[in-house]
CSV table of C-alpha atoms in Angstrom, one decimal:
chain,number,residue,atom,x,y,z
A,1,UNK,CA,163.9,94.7,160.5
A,2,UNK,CA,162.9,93.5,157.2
A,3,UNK,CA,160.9,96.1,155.0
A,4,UNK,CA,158.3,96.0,153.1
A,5,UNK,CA,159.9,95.5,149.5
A,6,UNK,CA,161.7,92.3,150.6
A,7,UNK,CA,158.0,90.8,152.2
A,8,UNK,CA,156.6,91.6,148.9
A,9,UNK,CA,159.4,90.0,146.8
A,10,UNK,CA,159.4,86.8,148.9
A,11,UNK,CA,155.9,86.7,148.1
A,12,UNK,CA,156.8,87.7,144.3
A,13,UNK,CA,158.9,84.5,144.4
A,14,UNK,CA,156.4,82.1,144.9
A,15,UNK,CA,154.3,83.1,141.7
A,16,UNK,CA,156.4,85.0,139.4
A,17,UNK,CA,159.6,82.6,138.4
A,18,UNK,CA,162.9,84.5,139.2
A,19,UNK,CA,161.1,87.0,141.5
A,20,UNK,CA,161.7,89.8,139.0
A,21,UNK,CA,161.3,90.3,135.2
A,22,UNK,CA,164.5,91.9,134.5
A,23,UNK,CA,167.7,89.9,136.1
A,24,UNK,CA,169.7,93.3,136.6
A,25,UNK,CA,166.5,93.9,139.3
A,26,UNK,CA,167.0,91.4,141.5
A,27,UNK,CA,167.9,92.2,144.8
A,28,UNK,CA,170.0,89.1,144.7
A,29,UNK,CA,172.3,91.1,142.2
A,30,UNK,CA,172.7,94.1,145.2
A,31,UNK,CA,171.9,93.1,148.6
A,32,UNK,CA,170.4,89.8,149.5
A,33,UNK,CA,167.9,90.6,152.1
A,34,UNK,CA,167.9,94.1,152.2
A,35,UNK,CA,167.3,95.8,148.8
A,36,UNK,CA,164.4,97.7,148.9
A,37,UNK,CA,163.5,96.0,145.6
A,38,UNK,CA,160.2,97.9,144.9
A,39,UNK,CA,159.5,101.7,144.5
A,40,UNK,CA,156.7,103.5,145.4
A,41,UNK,CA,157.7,107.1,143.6
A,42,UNK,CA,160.0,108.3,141.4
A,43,UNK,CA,161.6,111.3,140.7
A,44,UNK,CA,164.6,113.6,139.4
A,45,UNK,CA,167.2,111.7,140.7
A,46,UNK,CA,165.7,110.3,144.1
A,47,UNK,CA,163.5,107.0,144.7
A,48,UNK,CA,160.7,106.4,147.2
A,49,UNK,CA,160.9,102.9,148.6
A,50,UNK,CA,157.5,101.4,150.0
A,51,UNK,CA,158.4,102.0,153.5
A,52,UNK,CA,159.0,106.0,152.3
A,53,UNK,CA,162.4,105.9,152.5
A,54,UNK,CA,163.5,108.9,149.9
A,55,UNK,CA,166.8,107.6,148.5
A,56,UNK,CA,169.8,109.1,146.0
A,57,UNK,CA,169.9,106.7,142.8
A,58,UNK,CA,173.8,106.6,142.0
A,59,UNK,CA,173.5,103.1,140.6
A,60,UNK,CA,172.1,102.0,137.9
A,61,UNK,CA,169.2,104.6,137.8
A,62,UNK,CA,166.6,103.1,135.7
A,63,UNK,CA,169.0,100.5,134.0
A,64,UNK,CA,170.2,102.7,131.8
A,65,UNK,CA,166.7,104.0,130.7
A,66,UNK,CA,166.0,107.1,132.2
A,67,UNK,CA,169.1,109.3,130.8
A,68,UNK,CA,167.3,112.7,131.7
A,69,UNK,CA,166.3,111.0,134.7
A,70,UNK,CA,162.6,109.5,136.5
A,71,UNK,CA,159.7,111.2,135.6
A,72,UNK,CA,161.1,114.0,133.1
A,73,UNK,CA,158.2,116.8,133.1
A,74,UNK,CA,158.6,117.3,129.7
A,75,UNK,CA,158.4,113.2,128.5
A,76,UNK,CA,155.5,112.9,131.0
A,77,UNK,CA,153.2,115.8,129.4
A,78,UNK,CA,154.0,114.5,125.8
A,79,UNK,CA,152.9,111.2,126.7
A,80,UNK,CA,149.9,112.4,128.9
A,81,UNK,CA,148.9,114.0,125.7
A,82,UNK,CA,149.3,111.4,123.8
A,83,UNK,CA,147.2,109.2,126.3
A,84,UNK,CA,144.3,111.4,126.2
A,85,UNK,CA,144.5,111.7,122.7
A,86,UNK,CA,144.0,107.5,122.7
A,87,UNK,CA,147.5,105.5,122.6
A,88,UNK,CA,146.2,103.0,120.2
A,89,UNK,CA,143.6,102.7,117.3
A,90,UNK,CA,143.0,101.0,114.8
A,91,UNK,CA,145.2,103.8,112.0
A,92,UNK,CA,148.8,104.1,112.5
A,93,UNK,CA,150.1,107.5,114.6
A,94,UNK,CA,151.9,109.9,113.0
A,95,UNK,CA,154.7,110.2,115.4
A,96,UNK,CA,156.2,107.5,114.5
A,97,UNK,CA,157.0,109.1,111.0
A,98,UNK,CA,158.3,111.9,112.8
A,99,UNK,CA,160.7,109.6,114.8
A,100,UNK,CA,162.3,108.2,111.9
A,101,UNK,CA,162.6,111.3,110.1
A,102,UNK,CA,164.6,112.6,113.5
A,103,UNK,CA,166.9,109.4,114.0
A,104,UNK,CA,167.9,109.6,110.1
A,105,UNK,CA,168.8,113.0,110.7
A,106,UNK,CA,170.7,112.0,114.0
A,107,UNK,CA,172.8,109.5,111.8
A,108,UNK,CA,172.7,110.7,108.1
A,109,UNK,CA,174.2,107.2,107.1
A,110,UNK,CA,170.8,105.7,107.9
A,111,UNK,CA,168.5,105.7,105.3
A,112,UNK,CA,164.9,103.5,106.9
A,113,UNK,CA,164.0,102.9,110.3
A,114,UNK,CA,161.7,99.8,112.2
A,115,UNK,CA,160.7,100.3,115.5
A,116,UNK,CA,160.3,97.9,118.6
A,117,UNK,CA,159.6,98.1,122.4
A,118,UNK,CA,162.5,96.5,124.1
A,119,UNK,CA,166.0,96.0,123.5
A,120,UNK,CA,166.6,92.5,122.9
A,121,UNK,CA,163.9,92.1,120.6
A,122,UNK,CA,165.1,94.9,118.6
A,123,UNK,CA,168.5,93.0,118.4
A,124,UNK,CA,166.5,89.8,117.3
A,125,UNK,CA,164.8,92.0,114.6
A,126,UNK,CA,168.4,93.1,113.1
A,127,UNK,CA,169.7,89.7,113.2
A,128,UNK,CA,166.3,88.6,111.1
A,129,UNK,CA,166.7,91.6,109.0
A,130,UNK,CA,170.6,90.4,108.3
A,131,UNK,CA,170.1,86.8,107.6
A,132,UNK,CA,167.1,87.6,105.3
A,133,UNK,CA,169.2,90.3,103.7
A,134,UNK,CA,172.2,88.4,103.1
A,135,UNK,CA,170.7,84.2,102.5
A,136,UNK,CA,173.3,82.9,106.0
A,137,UNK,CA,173.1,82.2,108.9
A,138,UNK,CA,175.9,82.4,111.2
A,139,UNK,CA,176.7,85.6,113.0
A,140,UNK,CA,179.5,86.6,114.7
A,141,UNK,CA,179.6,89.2,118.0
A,142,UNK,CA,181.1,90.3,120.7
A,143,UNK,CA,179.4,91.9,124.3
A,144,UNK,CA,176.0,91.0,125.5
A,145,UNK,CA,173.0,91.6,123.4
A,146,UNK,CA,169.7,90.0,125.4
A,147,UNK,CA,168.3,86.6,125.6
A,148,UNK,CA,166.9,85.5,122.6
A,149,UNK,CA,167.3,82.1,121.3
A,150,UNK,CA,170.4,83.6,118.8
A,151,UNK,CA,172.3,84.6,121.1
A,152,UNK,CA,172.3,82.1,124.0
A,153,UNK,CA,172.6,79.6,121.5
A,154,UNK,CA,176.2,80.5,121.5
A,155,UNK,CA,176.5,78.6,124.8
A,156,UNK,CA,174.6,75.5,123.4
A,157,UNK,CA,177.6,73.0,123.2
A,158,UNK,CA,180.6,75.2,124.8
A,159,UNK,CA,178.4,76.3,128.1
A,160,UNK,CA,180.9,79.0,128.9
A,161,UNK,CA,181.3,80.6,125.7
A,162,UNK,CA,179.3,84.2,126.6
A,163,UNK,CA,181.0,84.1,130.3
A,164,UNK,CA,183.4,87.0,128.7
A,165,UNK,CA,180.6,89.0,127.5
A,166,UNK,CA,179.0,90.8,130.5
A,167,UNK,CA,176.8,87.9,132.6
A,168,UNK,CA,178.7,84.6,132.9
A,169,UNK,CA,176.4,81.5,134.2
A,170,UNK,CA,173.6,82.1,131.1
A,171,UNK,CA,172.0,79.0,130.6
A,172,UNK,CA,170.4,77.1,127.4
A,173,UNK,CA,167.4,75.4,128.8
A,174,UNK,CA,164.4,75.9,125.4
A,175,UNK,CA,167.2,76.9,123.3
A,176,UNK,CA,166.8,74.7,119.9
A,177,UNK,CA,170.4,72.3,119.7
A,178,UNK,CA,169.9,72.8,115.9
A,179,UNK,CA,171.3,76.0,116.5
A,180,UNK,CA,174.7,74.9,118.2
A,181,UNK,CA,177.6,76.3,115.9
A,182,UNK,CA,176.1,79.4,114.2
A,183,UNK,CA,177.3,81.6,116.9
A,184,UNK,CA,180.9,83.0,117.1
A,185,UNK,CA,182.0,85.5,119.9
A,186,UNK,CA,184.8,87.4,120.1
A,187,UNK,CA,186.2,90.0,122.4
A,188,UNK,CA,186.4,93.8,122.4
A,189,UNK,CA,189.3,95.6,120.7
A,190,UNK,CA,190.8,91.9,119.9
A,191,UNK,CA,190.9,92.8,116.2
A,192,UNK,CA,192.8,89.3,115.7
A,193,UNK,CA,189.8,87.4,117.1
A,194,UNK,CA,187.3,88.9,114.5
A,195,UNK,CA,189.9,88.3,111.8
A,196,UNK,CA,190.3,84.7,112.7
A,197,UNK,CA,186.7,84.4,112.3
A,198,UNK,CA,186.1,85.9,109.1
A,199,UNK,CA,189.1,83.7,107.7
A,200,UNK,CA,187.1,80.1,109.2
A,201,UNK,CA,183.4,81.6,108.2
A,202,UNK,CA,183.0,84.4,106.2
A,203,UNK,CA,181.5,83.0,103.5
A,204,UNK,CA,178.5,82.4,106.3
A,205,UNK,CA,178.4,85.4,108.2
A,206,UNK,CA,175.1,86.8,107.8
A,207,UNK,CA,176.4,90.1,111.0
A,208,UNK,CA,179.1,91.3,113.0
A,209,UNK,CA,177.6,92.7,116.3
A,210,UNK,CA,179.1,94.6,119.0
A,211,UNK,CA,178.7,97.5,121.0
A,212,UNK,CA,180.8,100.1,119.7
A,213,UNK,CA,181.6,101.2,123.5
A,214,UNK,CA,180.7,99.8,126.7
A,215,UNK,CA,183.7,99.0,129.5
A,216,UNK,CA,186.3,101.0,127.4
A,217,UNK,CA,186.6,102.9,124.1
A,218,UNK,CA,187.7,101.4,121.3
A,219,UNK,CA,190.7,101.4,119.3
A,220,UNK,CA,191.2,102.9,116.1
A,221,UNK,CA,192.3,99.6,114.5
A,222,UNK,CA,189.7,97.5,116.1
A,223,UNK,CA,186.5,99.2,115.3
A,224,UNK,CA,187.4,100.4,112.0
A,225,UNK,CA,189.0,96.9,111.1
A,226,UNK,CA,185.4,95.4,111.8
A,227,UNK,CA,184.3,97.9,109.6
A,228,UNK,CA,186.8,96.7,106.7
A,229,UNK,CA,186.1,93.0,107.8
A,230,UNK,CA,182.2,93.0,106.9
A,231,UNK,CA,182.7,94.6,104.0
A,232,UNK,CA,185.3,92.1,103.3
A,233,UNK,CA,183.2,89.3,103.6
A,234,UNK,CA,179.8,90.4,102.7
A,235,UNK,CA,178.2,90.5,106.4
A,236,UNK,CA,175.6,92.9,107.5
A,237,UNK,CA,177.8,95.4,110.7
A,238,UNK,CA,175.1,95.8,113.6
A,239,UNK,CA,176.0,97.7,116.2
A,240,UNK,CA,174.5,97.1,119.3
A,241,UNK,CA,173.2,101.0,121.3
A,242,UNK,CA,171.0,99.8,123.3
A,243,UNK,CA,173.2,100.8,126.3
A,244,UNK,CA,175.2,103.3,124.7
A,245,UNK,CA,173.5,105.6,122.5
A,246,UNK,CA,172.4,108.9,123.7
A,247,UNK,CA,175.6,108.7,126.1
A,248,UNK,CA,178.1,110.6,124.5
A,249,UNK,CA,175.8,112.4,122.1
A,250,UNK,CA,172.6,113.1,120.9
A,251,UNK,CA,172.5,109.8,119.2
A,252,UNK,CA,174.7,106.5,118.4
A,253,UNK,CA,178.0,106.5,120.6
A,254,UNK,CA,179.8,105.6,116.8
A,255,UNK,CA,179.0,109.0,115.6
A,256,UNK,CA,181.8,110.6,118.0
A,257,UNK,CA,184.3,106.6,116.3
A,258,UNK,CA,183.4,108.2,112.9
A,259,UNK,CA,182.4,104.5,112.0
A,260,UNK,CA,179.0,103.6,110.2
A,261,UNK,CA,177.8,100.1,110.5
A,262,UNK,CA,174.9,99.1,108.6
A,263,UNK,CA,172.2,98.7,111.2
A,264,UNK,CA,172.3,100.1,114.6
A,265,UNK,CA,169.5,99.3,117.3
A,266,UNK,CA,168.6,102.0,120.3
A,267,UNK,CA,166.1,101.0,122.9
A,268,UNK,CA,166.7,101.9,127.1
A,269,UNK,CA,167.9,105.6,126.8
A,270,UNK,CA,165.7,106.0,123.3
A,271,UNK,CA,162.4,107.5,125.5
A,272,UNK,CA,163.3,107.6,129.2
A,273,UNK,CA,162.4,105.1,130.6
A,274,UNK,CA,159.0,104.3,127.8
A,275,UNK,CA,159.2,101.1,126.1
A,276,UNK,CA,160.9,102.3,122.7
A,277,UNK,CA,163.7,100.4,120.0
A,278,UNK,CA,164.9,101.5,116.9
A,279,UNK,CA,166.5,99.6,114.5
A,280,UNK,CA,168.0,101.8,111.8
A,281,UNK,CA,170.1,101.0,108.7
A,282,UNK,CA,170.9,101.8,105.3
A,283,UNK,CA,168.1,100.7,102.6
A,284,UNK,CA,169.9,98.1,100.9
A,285,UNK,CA,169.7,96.2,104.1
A,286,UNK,CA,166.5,97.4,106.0
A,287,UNK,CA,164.4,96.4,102.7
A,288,UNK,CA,165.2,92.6,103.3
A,289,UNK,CA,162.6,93.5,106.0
A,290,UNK,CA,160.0,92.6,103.7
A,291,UNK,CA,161.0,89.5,102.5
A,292,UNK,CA,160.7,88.4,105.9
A,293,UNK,CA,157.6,88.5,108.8
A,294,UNK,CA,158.3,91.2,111.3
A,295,UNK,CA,155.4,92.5,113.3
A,296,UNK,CA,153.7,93.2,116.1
A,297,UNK,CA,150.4,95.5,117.2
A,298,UNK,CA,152.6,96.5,120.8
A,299,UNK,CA,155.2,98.0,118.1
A,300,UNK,CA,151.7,100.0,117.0
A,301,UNK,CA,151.0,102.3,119.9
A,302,UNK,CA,151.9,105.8,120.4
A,303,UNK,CA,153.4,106.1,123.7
A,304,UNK,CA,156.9,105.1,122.8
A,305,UNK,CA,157.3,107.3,120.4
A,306,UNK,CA,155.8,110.3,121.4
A,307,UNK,CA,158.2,109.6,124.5
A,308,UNK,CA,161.5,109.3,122.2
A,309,UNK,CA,160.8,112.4,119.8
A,310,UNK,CA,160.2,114.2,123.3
A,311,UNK,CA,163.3,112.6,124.8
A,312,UNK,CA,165.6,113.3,121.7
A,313,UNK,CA,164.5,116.6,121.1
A,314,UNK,CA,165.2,117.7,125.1
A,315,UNK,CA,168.5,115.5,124.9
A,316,UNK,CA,170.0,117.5,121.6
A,317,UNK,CA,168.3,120.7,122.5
A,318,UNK,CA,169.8,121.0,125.9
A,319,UNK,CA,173.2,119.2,125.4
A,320,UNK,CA,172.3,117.0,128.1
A,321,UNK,CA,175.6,114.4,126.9
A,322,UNK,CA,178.0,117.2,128.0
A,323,UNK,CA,176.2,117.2,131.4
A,324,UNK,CA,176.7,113.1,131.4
A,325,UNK,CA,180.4,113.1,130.8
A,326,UNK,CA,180.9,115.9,133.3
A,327,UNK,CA,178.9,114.2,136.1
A,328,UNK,CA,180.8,110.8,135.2
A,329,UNK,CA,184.4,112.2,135.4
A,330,UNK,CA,183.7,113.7,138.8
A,331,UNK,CA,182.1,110.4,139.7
A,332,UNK,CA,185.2,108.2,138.1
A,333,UNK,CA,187.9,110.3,139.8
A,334,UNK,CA,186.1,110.5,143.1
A,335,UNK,CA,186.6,106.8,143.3
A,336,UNK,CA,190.2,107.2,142.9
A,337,UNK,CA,190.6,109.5,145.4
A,338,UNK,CA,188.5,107.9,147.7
A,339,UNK,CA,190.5,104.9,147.2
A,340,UNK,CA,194.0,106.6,147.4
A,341,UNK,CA,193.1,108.1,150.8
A,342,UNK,CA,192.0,105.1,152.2
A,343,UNK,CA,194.4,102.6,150.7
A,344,UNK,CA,191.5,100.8,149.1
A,345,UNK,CA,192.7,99.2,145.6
A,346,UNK,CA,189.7,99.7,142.8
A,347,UNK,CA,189.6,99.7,139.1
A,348,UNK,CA,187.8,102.0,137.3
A,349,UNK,CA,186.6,100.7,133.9
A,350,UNK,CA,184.1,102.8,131.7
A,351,UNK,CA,183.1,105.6,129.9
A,352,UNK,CA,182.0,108.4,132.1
A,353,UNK,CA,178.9,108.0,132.0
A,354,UNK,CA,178.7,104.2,132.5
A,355,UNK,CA,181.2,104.0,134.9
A,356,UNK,CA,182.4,101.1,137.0
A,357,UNK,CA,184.4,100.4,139.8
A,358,UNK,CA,185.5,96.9,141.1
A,359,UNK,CA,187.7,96.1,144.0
A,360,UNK,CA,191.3,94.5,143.6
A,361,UNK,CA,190.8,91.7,146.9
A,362,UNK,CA,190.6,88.2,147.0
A,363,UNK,CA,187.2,88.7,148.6
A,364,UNK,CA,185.8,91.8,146.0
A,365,UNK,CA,182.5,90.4,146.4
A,366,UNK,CA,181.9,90.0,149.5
A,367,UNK,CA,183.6,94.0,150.1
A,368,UNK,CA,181.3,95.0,147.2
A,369,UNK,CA,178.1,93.6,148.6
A,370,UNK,CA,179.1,95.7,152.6
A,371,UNK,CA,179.9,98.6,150.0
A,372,UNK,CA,176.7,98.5,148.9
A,373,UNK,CA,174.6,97.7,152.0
A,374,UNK,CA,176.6,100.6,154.1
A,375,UNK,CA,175.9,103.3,151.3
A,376,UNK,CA,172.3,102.0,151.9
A,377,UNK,CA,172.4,102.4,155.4
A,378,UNK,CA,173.3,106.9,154.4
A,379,UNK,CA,170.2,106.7,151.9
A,380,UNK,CA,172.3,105.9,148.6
A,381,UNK,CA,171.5,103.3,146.5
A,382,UNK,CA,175.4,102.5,145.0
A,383,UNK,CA,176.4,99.5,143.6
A,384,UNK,CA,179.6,99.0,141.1
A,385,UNK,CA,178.4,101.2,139.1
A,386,UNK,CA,177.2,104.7,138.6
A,387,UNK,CA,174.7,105.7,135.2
A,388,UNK,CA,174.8,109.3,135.0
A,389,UNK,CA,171.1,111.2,134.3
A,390,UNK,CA,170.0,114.9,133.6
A,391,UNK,CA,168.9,115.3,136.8
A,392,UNK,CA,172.1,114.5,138.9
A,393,UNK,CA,173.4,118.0,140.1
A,394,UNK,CA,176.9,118.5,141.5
A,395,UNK,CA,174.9,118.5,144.9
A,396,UNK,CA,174.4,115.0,144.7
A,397,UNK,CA,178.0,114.0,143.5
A,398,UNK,CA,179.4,115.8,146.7
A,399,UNK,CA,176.9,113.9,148.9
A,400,UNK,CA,177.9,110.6,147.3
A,401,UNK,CA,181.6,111.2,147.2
A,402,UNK,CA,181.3,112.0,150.5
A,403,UNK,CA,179.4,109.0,151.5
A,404,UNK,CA,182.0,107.1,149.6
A,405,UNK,CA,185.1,108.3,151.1
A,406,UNK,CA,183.7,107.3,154.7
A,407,UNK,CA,182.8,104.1,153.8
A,408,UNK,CA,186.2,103.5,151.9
A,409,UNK,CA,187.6,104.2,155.3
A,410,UNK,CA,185.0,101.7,156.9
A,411,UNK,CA,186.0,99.6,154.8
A,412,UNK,CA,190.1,99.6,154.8
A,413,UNK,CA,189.7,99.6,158.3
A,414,UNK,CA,187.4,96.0,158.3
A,415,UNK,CA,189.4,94.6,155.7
A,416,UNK,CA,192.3,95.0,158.0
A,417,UNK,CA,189.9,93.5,161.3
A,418,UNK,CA,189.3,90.7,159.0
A,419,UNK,CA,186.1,91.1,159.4
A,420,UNK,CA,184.0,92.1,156.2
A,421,UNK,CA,181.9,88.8,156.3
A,422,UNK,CA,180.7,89.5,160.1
A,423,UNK,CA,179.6,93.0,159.0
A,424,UNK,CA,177.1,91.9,156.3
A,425,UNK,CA,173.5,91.2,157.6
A,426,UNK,CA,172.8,89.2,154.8
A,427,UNK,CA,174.1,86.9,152.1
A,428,UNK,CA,176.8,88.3,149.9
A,429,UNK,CA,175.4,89.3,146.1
A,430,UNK,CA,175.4,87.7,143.4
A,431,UNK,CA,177.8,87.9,140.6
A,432,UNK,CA,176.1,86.8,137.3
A,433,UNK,CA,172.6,84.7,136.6
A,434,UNK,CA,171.9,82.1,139.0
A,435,UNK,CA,168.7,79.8,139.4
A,436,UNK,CA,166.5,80.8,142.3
A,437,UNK,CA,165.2,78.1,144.6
């Protein structure tokens, strides 16, 4: 039977292109056919579909955005204040002063602050702030950091070039060719890469961006040699917490490295779920914002940041990082003993609270997707992945592991049958961006 959510999304497909606004939101990316796709409620750590199904989020919960989990009580009265107080107006709101006061406090390195609503456009703010700070132009990164025209541009020419760097398949279509050649990725922990770079270009390199943590942690010599490499050359260090910060601590994940950069960019985790970004950075940088145009009247209003001092101030006050780690070992080592006992090889890639598991089999995918679509079937929404929240108890670990160790077994024993395609009931996910017909 097909549910409601996939009626509405093929009727989504015909008048919004893609079907979703967010690519990691496509049921494409889950369970073709059968991801609920649409919510009607959420809350804690559970998700009303629109058929009221209530289901356990131990996916991707929020994409990353809602760290102390959907619908925080304490976020949701500061911004219902804040609503009936008027969210916009003609003066500026007062929080927002507030909010960079807290994030330079968070990161005492940091000495101004700019404020977005998304993720990538923060990024495309730093990367304006660097090139006007420094007079260049080329940049040179490593990881995945959204879809403006600067960073797909590193695929104009060399279409494969960001395939490495979290969503293979991006494609160029609108992006100027005049911008072919300023873009220069490397990869994580591959100190030599950067160095190469810096050798060919560093008289051009206006930033170095990466996360400083995503899959795995980094090494000493990598992330401090990328410190010692912009300075080297003169390039503005960006590091990319969009998905990171608030993870490990009550701010940027290279707080626990003990490496500064020289701008650092938060959004997703920043206010829960609100659309919120931070760009922070040391003053001899963040003034080239002037020299340049960077505005907007969304960046104005005061629900985002009446939701992030509210976020940040529950997230430090109550520790709630120490809960995240916690929650993501048990998760992490639950896969490998899940996979142990039923002779099911995984990898487990990660920090714990952005962990990932991926299957060692010729046909990963296609396991993955019946993975997915059987923990579905017990009222779980699982992918690969598992972002830990606030609001996920040890209660809900149990319930998943358990859920997870059956279908391991399901799963060895299909495997073994040969028959993990005839199982599905739909098409098997997709893998990275594809066009939709």
């Amino acid at each position: 039977m097909v549910g409601t959510g996939q009626s509405l999304y093929r009727r989504a497909r015909k008048i919004i292109p893609g079907g979703t606004q967010l690519l990691s939101k496509r049921p494409e990316m889950f369970l073709p056919d059968q991801w609920p796709t649409y919510y009607r409620s959420a809350k804690g750590a559970e998700v009303v579909d629109l058929d009221g199904r209530t289901l356990l989020d131990m996916s991707y919960c929020g994409i990353g955005a809602t760290v102390l989990g959907f619908a925080d009580p304490e976020v949701n009265a500061a911004v219902k204040t804040a609503i009936d107080l008027g969210a916009m107006s003609t003066l500026n709101c007062g929080e927002e002063v507030e909010l960079a006061e807290l994030l330079v406090e968070l990161h005492p390195w940091a000495d101004m602050v700019r404020f977005g609503r998304s993720g990538g456009e923060a990024l495309a703010v730093a990367i304006r702030i660097a090139r006007a700070t420094t007079g260049r132009d080329m940049i040179a990164f490593c990881g995945y950091h959204g879809w403006h025209d600067w960073y797909l541009s590193a695929n104009l020419g060399e279409t494969t070039a960001l395939d490495g760097h979290l969503l293979p398949g991006l494609k160029t279509a609108g992006v100027p060719r005049g911008l072919a050649g300023l873009m220069h990725p490397f990869h994580f922990n591959k100190v030599n890469e950067i160095e190469a770079i810096v050798s060919e270009h560093g008289s051009r390199l206006a930033a170095i961006v990466l996360e400083p943590v995503r899959s795995r942690e980094p090494t000493p010599e990598f992330i401090q040699g990328v410190r010692r490499l912009a300075d080297q050359c003169g390039a503005v260090l960006i590091f990319d917490e969009v998905t990171s910060g608030l993870r490990i601590n009550s701010g940027g994940a290279h707080l626990t490295y003990n490496v500064h950069p020289d701008m650092a960019v938060f959004a997703k985790a920043l206010a829960n779920g609100y659309p919120m970004a931070a760009i922070i950075g040391r003053r001899a940088v963040m003034d080239a914002a002037q020299d340049t145009f960077v505005s907007s009247t969304a960046w104005t209003e005061r629900i985002g940041p009446v939701a992030a001092l509210a976020t940040l101030r529950k997230h430090r006050d109550q520790n709630v990082a120490a809960h995240l780690v916690r929650i993501g070992q048990r998760i992490q080592q639950g896969w490998l003993d899940a996979s142990s006992a039923a002779k099911l090889p995984v990898h487990v890639s990660g920090i714990p609270p952005l962990g990932h598991f991926a299957f060692d089999l010729p046909n990963a995918q296609e396991t993955r997707t019946l993975f997915t679509q059987m923990m579905l079937d017990r009222g779980i929404l699982a992918t690969g992945s598992f972002y830990a929240m606030w609001t996920h108890t040890d209660e809900h670990v149990d319930c998943y592991l358990e859920a997870v160790n059956k279908v391991f077994h399901d799963l060895r024993v299909a495997i073994d049958q040969n028959a993990i395609t005839q199982l599905l009931r739909g098409p098997v996910a997709h893998s990275g961006f594809s066009r939709l017909t």
